Coordinates of C-alpha atoms and ligand atoms in Angstrom, one line a residue:
X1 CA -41.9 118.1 19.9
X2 CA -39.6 115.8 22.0
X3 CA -37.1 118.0 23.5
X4 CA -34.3 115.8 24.9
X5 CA -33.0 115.8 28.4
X6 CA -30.3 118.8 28.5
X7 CA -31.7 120.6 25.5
X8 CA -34.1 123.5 25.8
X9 CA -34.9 126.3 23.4
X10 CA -33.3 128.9 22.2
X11 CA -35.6 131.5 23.8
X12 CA -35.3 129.7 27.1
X13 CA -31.4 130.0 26.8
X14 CA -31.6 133.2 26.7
X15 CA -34.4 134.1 28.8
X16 CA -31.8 132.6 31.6
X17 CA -28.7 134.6 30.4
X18 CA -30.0 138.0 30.4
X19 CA -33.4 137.4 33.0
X20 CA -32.3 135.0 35.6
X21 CA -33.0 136.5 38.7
X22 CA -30.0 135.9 40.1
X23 CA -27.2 136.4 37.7
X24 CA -29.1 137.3 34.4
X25 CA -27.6 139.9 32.4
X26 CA -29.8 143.0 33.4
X27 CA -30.7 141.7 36.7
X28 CA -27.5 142.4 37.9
X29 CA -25.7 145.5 36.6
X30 CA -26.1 148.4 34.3
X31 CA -25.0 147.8 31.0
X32 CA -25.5 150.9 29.5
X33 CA -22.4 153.5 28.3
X34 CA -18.9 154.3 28.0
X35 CA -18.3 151.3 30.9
X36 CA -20.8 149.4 30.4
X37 CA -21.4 146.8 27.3
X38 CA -23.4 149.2 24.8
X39 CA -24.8 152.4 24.5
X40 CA -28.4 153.5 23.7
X41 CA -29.5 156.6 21.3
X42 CA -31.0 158.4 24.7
X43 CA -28.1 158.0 26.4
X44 CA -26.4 158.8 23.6
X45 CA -27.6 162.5 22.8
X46 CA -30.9 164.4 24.9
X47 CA -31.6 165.5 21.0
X48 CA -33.0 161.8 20.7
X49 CA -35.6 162.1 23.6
X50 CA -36.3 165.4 22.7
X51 CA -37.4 164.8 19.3
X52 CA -39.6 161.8 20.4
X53 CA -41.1 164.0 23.0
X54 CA -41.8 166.7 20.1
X55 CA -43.6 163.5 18.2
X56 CA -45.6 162.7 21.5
X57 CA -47.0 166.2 21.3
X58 CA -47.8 166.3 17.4
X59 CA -49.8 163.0 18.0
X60 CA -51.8 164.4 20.5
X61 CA -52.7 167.5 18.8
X62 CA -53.7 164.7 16.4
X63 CA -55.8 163.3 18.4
X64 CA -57.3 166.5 19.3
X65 CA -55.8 167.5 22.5
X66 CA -57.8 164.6 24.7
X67 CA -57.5 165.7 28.7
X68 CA -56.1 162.1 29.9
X69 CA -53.2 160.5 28.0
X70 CA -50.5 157.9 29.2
X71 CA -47.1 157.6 28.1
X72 CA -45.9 153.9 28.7
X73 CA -42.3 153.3 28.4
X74 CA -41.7 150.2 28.1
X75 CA -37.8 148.7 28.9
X76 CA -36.5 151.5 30.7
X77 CA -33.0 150.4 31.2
X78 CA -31.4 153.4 33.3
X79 CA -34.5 155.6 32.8
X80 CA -32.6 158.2 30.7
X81 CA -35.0 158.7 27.8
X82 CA -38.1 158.9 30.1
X83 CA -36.2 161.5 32.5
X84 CA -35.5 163.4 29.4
X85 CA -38.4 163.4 28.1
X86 CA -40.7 164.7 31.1
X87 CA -38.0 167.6 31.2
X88 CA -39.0 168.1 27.8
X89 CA -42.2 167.9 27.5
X90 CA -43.1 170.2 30.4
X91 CA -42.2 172.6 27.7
X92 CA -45.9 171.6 26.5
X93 CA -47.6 172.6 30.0
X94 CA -51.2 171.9 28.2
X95 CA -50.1 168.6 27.2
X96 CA -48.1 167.9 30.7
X97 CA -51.1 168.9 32.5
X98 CA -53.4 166.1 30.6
X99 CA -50.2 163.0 30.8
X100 CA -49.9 160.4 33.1
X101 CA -46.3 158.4 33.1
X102 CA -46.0 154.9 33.4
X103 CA -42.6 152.2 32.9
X104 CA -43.0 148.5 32.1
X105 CA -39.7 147.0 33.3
X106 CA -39.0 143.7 34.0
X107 CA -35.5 144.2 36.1
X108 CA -36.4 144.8 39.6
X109 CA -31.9 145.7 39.8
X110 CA -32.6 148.4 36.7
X111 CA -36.5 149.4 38.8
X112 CA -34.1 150.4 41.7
X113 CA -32.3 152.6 39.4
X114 CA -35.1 153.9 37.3
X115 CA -36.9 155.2 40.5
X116 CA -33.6 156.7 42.2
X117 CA -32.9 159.0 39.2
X118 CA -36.7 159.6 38.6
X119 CA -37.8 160.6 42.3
X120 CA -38.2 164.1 41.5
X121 CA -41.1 163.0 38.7
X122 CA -44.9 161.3 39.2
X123 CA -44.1 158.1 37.3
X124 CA -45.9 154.8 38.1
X125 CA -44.4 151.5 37.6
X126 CA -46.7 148.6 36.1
X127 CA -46.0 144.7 35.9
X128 CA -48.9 144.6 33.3
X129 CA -51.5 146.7 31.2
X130 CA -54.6 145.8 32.5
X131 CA -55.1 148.8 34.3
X132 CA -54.6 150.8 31.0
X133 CA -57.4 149.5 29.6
X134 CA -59.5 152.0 28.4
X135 CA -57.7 155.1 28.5
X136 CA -55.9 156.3 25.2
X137 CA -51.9 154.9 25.5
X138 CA -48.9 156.0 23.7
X139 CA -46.4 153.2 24.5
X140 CA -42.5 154.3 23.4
X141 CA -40.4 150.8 22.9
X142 CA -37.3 151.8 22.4
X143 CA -34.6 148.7 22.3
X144 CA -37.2 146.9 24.2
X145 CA -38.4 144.1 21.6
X146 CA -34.4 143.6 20.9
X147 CA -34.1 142.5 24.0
X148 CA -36.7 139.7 24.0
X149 CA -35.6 136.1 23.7
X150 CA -36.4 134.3 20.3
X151 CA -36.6 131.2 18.4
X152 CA -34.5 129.8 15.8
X153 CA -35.6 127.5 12.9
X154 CA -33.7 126.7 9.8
X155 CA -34.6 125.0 6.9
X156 CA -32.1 121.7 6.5
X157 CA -32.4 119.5 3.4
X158 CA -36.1 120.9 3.0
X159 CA -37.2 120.3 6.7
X160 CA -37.8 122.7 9.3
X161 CA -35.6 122.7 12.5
X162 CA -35.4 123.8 15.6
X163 CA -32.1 125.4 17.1
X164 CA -31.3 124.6 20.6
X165 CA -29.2 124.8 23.3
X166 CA -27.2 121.6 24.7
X167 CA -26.5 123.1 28.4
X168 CA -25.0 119.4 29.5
X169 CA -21.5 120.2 31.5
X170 CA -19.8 123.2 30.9
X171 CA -19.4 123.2 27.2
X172 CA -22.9 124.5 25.5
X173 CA -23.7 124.0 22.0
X174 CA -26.2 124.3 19.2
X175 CA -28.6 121.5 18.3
X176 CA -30.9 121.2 15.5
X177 CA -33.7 119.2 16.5
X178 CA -37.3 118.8 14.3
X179 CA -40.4 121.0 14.8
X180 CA -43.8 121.3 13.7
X181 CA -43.9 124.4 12.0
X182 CA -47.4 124.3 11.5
X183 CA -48.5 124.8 15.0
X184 CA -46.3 127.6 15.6
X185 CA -47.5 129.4 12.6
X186 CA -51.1 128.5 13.9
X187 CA -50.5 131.0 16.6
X188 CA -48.8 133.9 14.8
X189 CA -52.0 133.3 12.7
X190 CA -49.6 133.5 9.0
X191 CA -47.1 131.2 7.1
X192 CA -44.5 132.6 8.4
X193 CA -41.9 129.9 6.9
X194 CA -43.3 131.4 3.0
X195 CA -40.1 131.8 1.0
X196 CA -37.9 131.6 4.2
X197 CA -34.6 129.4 4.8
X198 CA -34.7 130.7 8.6
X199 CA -37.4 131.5 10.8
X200 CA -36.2 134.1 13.6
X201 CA -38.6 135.5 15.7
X202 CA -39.8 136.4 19.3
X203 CA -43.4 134.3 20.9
X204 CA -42.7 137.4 23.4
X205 CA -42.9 139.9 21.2
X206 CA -46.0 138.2 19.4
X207 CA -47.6 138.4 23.1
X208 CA -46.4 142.1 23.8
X209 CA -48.5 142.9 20.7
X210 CA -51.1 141.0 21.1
X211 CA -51.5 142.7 24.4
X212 CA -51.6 145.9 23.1
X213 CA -53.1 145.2 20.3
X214 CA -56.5 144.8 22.5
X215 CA -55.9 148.1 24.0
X216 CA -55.1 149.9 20.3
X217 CA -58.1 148.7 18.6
X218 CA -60.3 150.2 21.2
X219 CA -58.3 153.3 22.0
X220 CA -56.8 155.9 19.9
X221 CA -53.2 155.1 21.3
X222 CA -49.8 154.5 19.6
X223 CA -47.1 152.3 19.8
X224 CA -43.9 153.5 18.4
X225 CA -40.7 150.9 18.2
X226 CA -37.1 152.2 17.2
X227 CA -34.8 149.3 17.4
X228 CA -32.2 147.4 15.6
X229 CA -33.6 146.0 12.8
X230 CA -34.1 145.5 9.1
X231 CA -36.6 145.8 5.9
X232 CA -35.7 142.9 3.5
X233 CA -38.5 140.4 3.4
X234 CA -36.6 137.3 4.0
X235 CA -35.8 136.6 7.6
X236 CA -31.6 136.2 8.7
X237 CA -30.0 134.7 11.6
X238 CA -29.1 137.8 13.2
X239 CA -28.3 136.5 16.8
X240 CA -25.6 138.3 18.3
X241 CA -24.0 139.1 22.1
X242 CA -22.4 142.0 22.9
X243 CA -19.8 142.8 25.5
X244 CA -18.1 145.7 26.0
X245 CA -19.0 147.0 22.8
X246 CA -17.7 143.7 20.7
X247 CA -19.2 141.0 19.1
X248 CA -18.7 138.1 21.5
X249 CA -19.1 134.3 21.1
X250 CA -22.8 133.4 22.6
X251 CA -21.9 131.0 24.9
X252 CA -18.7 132.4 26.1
X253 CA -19.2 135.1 29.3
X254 CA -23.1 133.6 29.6
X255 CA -25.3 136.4 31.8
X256 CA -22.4 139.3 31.2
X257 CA -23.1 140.1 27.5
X258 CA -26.1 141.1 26.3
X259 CA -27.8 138.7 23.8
X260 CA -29.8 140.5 20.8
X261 CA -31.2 140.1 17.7
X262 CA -32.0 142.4 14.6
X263 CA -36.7 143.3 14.1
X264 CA -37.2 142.0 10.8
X265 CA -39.9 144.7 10.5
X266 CA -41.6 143.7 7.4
X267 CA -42.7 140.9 10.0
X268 CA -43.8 142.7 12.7
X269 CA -45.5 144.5 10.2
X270 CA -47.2 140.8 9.0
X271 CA -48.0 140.5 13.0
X272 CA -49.6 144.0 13.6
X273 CA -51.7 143.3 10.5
X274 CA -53.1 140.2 11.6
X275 CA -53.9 141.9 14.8
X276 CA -56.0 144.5 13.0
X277 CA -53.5 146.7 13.7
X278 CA -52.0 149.1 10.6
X279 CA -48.5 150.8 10.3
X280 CA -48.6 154.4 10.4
X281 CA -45.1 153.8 8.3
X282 CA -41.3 152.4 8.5
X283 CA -38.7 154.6 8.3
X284 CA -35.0 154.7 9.2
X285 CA -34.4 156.7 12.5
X286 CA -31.9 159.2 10.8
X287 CA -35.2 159.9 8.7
X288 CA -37.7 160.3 11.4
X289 CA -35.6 162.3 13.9
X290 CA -33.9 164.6 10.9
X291 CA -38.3 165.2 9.6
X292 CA -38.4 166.1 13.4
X293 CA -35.8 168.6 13.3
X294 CA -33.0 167.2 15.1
X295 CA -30.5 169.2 13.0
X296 CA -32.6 172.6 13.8
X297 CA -32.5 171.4 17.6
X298 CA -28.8 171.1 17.7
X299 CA -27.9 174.1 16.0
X300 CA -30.1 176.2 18.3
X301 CA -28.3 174.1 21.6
X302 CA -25.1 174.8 20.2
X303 CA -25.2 178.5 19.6
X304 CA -22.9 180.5 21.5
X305 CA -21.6 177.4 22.9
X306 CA -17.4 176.9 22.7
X307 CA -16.2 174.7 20.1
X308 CA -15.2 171.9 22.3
X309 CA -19.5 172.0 23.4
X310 CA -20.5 172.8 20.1
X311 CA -18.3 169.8 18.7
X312 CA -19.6 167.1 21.0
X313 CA -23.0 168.1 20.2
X314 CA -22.2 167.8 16.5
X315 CA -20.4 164.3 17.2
X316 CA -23.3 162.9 18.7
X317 CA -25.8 164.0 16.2
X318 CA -24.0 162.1 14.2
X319 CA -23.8 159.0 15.6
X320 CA -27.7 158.9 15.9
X321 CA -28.5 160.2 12.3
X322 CA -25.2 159.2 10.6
X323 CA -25.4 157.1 7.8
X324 CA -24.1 153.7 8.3
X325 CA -24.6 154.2 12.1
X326 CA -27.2 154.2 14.5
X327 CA -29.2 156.8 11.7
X328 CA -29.8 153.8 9.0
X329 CA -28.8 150.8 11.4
X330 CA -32.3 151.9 13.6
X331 CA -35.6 151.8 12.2
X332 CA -38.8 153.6 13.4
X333 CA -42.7 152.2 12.7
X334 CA -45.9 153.4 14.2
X335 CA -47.9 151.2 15.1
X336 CA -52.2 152.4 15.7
X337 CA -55.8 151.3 14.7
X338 CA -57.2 151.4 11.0
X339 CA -59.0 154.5 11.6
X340 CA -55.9 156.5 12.9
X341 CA -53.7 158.6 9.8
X342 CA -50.7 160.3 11.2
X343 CA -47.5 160.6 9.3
X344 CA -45.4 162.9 11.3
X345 CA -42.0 161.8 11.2
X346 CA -42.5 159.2 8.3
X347 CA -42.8 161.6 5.6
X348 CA -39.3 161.9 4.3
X349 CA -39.5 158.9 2.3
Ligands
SAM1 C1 -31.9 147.2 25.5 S1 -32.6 147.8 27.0 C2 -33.2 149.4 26.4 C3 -33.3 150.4 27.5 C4 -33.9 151.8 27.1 N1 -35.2 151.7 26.4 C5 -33.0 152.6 26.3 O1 -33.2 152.9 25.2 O2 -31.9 153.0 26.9 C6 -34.0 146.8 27.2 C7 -34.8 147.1 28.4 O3 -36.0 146.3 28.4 C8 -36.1 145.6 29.6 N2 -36.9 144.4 29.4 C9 -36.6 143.3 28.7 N3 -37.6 142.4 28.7 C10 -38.6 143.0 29.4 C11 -39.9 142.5 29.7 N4 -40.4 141.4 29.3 N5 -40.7 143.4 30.4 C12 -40.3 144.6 30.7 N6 -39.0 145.0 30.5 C13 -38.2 144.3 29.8 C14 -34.7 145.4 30.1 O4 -34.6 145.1 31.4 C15 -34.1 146.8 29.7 O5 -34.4 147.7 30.7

């Protein structure tokens, strides 16, 4: 492909919005909360790490209490779920006494952060997972494959296309230039354009599991991804950017708003597959954290609490397991080897 003089990918766009190292998105600020340009279920409510910490646990007993396991976070952002969730699960002193923590994080501006609120914990940060290798890995994504760049194709007059990015001047616009599709589906080892009009998805993410994938089939690890996402079998152009909590135009404000996407995870699923990988299931994360107990959890925090306590606690439960919020907007999927069954939190389907 013949990519013109000005023009360069969609993932390369916006690779350089949010990861330029000197004015990318999160290389520069922390986007996260009330001020910042959106808000994350961790930082959100502790209720959220704590039931993924109660998960953690479950899995482990599953795997029959083994005396070295790592948790590997991966995309930390301001290291809120990880902080809550060592808090938590030193509730578990067998389990704390046999975990090793580790964060994957590509933002040496949100590193700084991460380590300054988690000084008080043993935490090791990696570039990579070599080191991982053969030691048994539960690797928590959450938000982290929504904030990969991806590629664009659509399907115009019955030929595949690829969106781009005209950078020339100030004014940047789309482009729709022609592709092999063949070659790309060569990698991702399926026809991934079958009974599609548009093609969105991240070679990132592909790598990512690939990666693991090679420490999962040896291993008795996990990988469990809560994001944004969606179940229907035909791929959408869910591109969007975000600034102060508002949809924003994609090239205006380029490196202050965060630029995101929505996991088609029936493809992931395709992916993990092909990677001799299984899902342990898909479910919506109102689903998993309510077959966790979340609603249990809150009412115990918010006994003998005042109302204003009790209400906020109640607020916030709701915004992660509230219909038509974050509680059906969120999916969950578990991703292991063949030989691993383990349906805790996927059973309330
Ligand atoms: C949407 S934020 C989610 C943060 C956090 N997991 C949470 O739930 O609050 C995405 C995070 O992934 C990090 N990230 C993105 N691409 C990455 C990569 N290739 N390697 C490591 N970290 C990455 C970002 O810097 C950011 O910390």
């Amino acid at each position: 492909m013949i990519i013109k003089k000005n023009f360069i990918p969609l993932d390369e766009f916006i690779n350089k919005a949010l990861y330029n190292p000197k004015n990318g998105f999160y290389m520069k600020k922390n986007p996260f909360g009330k001020n910042g340009d959106y808000i994350t279920s961790p930082n959100i409510s502790i209720l959220f790490s704590e039931m993924v910490s109660v998960w953690i646990v479950a899995f482990w007993y599953y795997l029959k209490c083994p005396k070295k396991i790592n948790v590997v976070e991966l995309g930390s952002g301001n290291g809120q779920m990880i902080h809550d969730m060592i808090n938590s699960l030193k509730n578990f002193p067998k389990f704390f006494k046999s975990c090793k923590f580790y964060i994957h994080e590509k933002s040496p501006f949100l590193i700084k952060i991460q380590k300054k609120k988690l000084q008080k914990f043993n935490i090791k940060w990696i570039k990579n997972f070599k080191g991982l290798k053969k030691e048994q890995n539960i690797f928590i994504a959450n938000e982290f494959f929504d904030a990969l760049p991806i590629k664009q194709f659509f399907k115009i007059k019955n030929k595949w296309k690829e969106r781009v990015v005209e950078t020339k001047k100030n004014e940047k616009k789309f482009h729709y230039i022609n592709c092999n599709i063949k070659k790309i589906e060569k990698k991702v080892g399926f026809k991934l354009s079958k009974n599609q009009n548009i093609i969105e998805y991240s070679p990132l993410c592909y790598e990512y599991l690939k990666d693991i994938s090679k420490n999962l089939t040896n291993n008795k690890g996990g990988l469990l991804i809560i994001d944004y996402g969606y179940l229907e079998k035909s791929m959408q152009n869910t591109l969007m950017s975000i600034k102060n909590h508002n949809l924003i135009d994609i090239f205006k404000k380029f490196g202050d708003s965060d630029i995101t996407f929505k996991l088609n995870f029936k493809i992931l699923e395709k992916m993990i597959n092909k990677l001799n990988l299984k899902s342990q299931g898909i479910t919506t994360q109102r689903n998993f954290l309510m077959a966790l107990g979340i609603e249990k959890r809150a009412e115990i925090i918010s006994r003998n609490l005042p109302f204003s306590k009790k209400a906020d606690i109640y607020y916030r439960l709701k915004r992660l397991i509230g219909k038509n919020e974050m509680g059906d907007l969120f999916k969950v999927m578990f991703v292991t080897n063949n030989k691993i069954k383990f349906k805790v939190g996927f059973n309330l389907d």
